[in-house]
Amino acid sequence: MPFDPDVLLAVPVLVLSVVVHECAHGVAALWCGDPTARDSGRLTLNPLRHIDPIGSLLLPGVLLLLKSPFLFAWAKPVPIEASRLRQPRNDMVKVAMAGPLSNALLALAFALLARVAPEQGLFAPLRVMGLIGVIANCALGLFNLLPIPPLDGSWLLMRFLPFRHVRAIQRFRLAGLAVVAVLLAVPAISRVVFMGPLEAVVSLYLTAVGLSPGEVLS
């Protein structure tokens, strides 16, 4: 299989995206009263403080080499102590949603980069990185919004459940990862819950900055 040089452009984009995602959780927690992430030295864009060797490098690299239709990566979760939040039940939702929100903003920044970068010439790789950044951040944000523990979207779901149900759900976090894997592995399900929404959101970003989604999603 020939080596795709776009992999070299995609890796730093993916690393930045997952690092910003985790930093956003820590910043939101600090704003809500929990300095644990700050005190642990995790409120930094230094990737060495956040990288999970498997989730941040190996897995996304393999997916790119295999030309997977979706990109999936994660960083080491920042430490959060819910008991130190001013309003733990509400603030955990804010902390959780900060991650996907950061990816939404990054997707916009990458879309603008793709729009202003030239298609040819010395700076053409910036356009490729911009397009990769849009797809990667939309994928990361949407994936984490799935209401399945331990993903960020589960905290929004648990906010409206009785506490005893929340405790029960938290016991099955690893099982939640298995459920997510099954959802993504079954094409018919993945198309409805992930791939379809991903294509729609990517198209929205590209159209908003004046790019043709067909050139990217074809």
PDB file of C-alpha atoms in Angstrom, residues 24 32 40 47 70 81 105 124 126-127 131 136 138 141 151 154 166 168 174 179-181 183 203 211:
ATOM      1  CA  ALA A  24     -11.140  22.817  27.527  1.00  0.00           C
ATOM      2  CA  CYS A  32     -16.450  26.228  38.052  1.00  0.00           C
ATOM      3  CA  SER A  40      -1.725  18.786  37.868  1.00  0.00           C
ATOM      4  CA  PRO A  47       1.048  17.576  23.867  1.00  0.00           C
ATOM      5  CA  PHE A  70     -13.869   8.194  10.142  1.00  0.00           C
ATOM      6  CA  GLU A  81     -12.923  16.307  41.127  1.00  0.00           C
ATOM      7  CA  LEU A 105     -14.539  26.377  17.409  1.00  0.00           C
ATOM      8  CA  ALA A 124      -0.887  24.333  -0.336  1.00  0.00           C
ATOM      9  CA  LEU A 126      -2.061  24.367   4.831  1.00  0.00           C
ATOM     10  CA  ARG A 127      -5.258  23.894   2.838  1.00  0.00           C
ATOM     11  CA  LEU A 131      -9.725  20.366   5.524  1.00  0.00           C
ATOM     12  CA  ALA A 136     -11.299  15.650  12.558  1.00  0.00           C
ATOM     13  CA  CYS A 138     -16.377  17.615  13.681  1.00  0.00           C
ATOM     14  CA  GLY A 141     -17.009  16.705  18.779  1.00  0.00           C
ATOM     15  CA  LEU A 151     -18.350  10.080  26.484  1.00  0.00           C
ATOM     16  CA  SER A 154     -23.499  11.039  28.840  1.00  0.00           C
ATOM     17  CA  VAL A 166     -26.280   7.951  37.602  1.00  0.00           C
ATOM     18  CA  ALA A 168     -25.434   2.642  38.132  1.00  0.00           C
ATOM     19  CA  LEU A 174     -16.100   0.205  30.079  1.00  0.00           C
ATOM     20  CA  VAL A 179     -21.367  -0.301  22.876  1.00  0.00           C
ATOM     21  CA  VAL A 180     -19.721   2.578  21.002  1.00  0.00           C
ATOM     22  CA  ALA A 181     -17.430   0.168  19.164  1.00  0.00           C
ATOM     23  CA  LEU A 183     -22.294   1.173  16.885  1.00  0.00           C
ATOM     24  CA  SER A 203     -20.747  20.349   4.772  1.00  0.00           C
ATOM     25  CA  LEU A 211     -15.894  25.980   0.000  1.00  0.00           C
TER      26      LEU A 211
END
